[in-house]
PDB file of C-alpha atoms in Angstrom:
ATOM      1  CA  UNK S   1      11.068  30.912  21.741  1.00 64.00           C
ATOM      2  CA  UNK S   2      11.499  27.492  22.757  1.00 74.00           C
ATOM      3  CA  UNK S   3      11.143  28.457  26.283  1.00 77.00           C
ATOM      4  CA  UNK S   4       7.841  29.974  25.525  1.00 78.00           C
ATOM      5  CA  UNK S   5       6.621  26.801  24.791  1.00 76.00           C
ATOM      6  CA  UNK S   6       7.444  24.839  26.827  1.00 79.00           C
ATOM      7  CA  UNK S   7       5.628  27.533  29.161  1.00 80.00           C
ATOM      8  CA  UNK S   8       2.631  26.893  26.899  1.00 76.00           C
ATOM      9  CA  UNK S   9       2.275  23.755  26.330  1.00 78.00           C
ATOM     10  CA  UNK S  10      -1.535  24.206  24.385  1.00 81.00           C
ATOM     11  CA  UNK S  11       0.021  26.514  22.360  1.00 81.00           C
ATOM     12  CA  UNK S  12       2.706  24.252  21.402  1.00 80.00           C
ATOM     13  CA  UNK S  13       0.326  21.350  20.857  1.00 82.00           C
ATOM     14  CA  UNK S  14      -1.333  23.315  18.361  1.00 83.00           C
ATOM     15  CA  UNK S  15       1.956  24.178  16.108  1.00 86.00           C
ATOM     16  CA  UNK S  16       2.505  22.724  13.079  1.00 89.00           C
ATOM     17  CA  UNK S  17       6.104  23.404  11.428  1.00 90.00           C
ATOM     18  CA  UNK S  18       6.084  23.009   7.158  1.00 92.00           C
ATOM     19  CA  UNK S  19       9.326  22.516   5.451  1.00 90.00           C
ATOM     20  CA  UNK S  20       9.416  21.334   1.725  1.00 91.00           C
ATOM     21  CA  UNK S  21      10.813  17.831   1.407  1.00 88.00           C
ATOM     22  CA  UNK S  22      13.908  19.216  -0.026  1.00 87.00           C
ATOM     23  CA  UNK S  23      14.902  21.257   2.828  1.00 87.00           C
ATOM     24  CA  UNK S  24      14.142  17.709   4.884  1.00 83.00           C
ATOM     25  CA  UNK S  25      16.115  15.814   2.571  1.00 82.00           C
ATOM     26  CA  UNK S  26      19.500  17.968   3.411  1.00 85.00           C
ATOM     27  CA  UNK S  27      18.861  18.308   7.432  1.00 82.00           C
ATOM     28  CA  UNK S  28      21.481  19.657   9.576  1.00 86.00           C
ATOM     29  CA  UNK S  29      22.098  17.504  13.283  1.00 85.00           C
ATOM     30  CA  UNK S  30      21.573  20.833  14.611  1.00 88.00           C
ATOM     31  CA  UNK S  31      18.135  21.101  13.465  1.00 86.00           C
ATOM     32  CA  UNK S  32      17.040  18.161  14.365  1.00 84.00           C
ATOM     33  CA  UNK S  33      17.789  18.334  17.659  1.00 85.00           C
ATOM     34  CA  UNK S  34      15.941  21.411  17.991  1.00 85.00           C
ATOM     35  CA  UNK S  35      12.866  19.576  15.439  1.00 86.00           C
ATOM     36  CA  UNK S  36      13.071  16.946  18.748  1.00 85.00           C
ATOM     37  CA  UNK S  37      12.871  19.520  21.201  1.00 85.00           C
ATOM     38  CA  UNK S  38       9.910  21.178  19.938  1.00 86.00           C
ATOM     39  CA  UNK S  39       7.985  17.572  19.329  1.00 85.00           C
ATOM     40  CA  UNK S  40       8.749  16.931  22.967  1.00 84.00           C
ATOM     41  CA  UNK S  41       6.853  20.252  23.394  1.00 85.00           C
ATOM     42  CA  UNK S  42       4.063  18.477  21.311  1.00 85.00           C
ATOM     43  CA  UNK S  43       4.900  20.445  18.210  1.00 87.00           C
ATOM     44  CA  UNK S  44       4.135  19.002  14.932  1.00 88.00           C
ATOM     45  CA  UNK S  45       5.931  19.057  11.693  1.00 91.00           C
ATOM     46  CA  UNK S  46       4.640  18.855   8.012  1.00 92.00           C
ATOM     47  CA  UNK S  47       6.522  18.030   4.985  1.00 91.00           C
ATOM     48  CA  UNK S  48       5.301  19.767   1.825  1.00 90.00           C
ATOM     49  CA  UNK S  49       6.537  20.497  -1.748  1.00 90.00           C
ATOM     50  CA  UNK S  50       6.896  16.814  -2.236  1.00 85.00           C
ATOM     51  CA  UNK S  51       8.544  15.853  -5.270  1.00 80.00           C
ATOM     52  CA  UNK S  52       8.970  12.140  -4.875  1.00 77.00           C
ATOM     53  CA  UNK S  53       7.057   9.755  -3.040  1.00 72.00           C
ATOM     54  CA  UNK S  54       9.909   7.508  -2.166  1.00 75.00           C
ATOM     55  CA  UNK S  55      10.398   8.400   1.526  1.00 77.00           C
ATOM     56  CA  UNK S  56      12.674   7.367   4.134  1.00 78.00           C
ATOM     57  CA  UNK S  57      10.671   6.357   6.649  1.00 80.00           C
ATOM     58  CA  UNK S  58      13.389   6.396   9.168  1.00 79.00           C
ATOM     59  CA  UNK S  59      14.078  10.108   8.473  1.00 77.00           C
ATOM     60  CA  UNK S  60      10.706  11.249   8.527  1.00 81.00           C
ATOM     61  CA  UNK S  61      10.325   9.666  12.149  1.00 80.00           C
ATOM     62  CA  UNK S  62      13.535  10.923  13.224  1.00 75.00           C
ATOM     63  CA  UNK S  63      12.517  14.321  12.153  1.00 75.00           C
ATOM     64  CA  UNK S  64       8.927  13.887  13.318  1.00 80.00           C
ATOM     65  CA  UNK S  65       7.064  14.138  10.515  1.00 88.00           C
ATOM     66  CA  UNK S  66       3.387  14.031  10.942  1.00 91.00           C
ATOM     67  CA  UNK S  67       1.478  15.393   8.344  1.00 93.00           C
ATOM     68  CA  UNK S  68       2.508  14.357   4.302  1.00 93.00           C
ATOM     69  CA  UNK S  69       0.866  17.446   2.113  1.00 94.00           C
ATOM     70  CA  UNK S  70       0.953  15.768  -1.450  1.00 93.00           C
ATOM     71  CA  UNK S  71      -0.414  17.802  -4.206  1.00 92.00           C
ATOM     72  CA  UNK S  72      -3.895  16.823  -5.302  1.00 91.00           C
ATOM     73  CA  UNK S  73      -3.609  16.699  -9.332  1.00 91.00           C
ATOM     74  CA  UNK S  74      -0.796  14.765  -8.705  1.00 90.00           C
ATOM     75  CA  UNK S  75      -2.017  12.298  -7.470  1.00 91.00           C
ATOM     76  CA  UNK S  76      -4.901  11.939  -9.468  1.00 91.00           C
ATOM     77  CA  UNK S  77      -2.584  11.220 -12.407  1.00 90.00           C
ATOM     78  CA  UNK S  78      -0.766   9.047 -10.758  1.00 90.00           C
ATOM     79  CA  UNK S  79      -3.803   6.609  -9.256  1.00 91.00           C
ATOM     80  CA  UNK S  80      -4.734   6.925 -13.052  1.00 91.00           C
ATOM     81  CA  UNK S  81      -1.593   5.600 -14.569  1.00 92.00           C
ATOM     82  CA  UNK S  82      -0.369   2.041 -15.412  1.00 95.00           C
ATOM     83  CA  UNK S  83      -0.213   0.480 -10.852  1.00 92.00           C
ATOM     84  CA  UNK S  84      -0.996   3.791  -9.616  1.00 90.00           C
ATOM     85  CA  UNK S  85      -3.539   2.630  -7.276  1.00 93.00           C
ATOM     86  CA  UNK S  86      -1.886   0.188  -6.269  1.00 93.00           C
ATOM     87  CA  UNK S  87       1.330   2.392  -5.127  1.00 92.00           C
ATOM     88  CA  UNK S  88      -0.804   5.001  -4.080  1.00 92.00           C
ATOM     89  CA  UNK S  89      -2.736   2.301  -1.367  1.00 94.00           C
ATOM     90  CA  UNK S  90       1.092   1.341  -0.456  1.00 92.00           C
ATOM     91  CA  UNK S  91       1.813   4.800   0.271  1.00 91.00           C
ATOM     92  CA  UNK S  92      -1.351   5.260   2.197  1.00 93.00           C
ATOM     93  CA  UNK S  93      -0.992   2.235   4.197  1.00 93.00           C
ATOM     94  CA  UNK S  94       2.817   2.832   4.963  1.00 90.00           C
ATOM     95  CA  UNK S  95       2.314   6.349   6.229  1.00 91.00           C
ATOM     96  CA  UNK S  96      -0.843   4.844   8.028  1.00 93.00           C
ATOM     97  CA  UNK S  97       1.467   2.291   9.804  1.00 91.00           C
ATOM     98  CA  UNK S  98       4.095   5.209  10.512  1.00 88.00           C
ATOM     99  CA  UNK S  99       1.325   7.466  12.033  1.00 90.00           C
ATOM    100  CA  UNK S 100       1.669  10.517   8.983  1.00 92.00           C
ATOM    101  CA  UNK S 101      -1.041  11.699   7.849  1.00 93.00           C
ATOM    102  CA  UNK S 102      -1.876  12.176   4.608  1.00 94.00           C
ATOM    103  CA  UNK S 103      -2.791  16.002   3.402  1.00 93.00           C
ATOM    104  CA  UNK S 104      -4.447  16.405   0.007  1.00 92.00           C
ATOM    105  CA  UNK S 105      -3.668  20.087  -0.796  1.00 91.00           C
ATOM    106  CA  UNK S 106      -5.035  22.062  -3.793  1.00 89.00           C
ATOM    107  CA  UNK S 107      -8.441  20.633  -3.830  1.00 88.00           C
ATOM    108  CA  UNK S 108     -10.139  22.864  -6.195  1.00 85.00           C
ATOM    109  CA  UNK S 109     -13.335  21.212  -6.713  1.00 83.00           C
ATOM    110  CA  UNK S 110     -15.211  17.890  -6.457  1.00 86.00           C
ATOM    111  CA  UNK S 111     -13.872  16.605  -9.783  1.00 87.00           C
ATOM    112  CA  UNK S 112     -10.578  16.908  -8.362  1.00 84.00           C
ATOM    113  CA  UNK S 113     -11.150  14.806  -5.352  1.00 85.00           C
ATOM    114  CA  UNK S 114     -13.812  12.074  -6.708  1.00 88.00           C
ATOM    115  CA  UNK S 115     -10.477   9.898  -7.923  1.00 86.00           C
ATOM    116  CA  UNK S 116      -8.847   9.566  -4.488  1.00 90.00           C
ATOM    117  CA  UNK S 117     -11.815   8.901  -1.990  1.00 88.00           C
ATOM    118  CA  UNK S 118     -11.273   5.172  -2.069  1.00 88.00           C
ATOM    119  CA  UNK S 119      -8.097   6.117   0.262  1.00 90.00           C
ATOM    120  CA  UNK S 120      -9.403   7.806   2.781  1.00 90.00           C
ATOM    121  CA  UNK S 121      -6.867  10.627   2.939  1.00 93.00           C
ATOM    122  CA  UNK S 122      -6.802  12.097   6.360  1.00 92.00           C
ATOM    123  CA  UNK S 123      -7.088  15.720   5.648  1.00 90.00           C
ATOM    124  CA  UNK S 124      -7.765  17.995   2.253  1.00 89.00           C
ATOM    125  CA  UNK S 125      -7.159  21.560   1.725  1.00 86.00           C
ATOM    126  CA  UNK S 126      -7.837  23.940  -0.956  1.00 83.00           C
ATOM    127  CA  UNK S 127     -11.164  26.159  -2.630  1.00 80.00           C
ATOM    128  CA  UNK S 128     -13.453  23.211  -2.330  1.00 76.00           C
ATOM    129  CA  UNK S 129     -13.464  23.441   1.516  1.00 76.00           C
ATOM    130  CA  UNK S 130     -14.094  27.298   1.235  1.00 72.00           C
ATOM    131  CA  UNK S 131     -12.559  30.861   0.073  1.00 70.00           C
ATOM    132  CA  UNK S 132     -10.326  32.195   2.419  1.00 65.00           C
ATOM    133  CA  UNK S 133     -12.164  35.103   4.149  1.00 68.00           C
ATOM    134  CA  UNK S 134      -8.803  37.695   4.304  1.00 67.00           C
ATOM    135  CA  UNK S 135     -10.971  40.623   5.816  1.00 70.00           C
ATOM    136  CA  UNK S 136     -11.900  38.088   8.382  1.00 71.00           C
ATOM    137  CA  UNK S 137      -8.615  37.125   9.790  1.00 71.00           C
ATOM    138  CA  UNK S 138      -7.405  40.666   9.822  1.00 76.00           C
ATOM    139  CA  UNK S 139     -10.532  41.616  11.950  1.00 76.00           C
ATOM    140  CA  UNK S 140      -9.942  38.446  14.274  1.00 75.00           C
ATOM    141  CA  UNK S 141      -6.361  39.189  14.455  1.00 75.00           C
ATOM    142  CA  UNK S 142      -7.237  42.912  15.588  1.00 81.00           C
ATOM    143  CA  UNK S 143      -9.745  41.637  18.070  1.00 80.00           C
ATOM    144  CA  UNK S 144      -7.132  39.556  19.219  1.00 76.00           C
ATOM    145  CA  UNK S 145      -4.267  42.076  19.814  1.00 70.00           C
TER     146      UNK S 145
END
């Protein structure tokens, strides 16, 4: 697989690996050797499931971390509690400075986002940004075969 990659270099640039941050908290060597092989290929990796924003910031780099998926009602409690925004703007600014972005998943609707567009999150998934369309990837991934 990895050879295939690194015969397809576009194809690789447009992979993005997702691992919960428990399974990135307990990496094997191993793995990240091959996590560094495939980011030399230009592949990208995502950490999601996050239950702590206390990060390593060493680790992430090392295993090449570049997208943070942080759950969107989460956060919205938390920039509403007692220094919230303030961490929040820390956490924003650190993974700024350590070139993650920042994915807001599980936006449901505009009340859900309205509390955390004075960061400027990088990215936001979820219903607000439309319904997935399952009949339509099926037919695109016949057309495509």
């Amino acid at each position: 697989p990895i050879e295939a990659l690194a015969e397809n270099r576009a194809l690789a640039a447009r992979l993005v690996f997702e691992m919960p941050q428990a399974d990135y908290e307990r990496l094997d060597p191993r793995l990240l050797a091959v996590m560094d092989g495939l980011s030399r290929l230009q592949c990208r990796f995502s950490m999601d499931q996050v239950r702590t924003p206390l990060f390593d910031m060493t680790a992430l780099r090392r295993a090449r971390v570049r997208f943070l998926k942080l759950d969107t009602l989460w956060l919205a409690r938390e920039v509403a509690s007692q220094g919230g925004f303030g961490r929040i703007s820390h956490l924003k600014t650190r993974m700024d400075a350590s070139g993650i972005d920042i994915v807001l998943e599980k936006v449901e609707n505009e009340s859900d986002l309205r509390p955390l567009l004075d960061f400027n999150f990088d990215y936001g998934q979820g219903w607000l940004f439309g319904k997935p369309d399952l009949l339509r990837a099926r037919m695109d991934a016949r057309r495509a075969a």
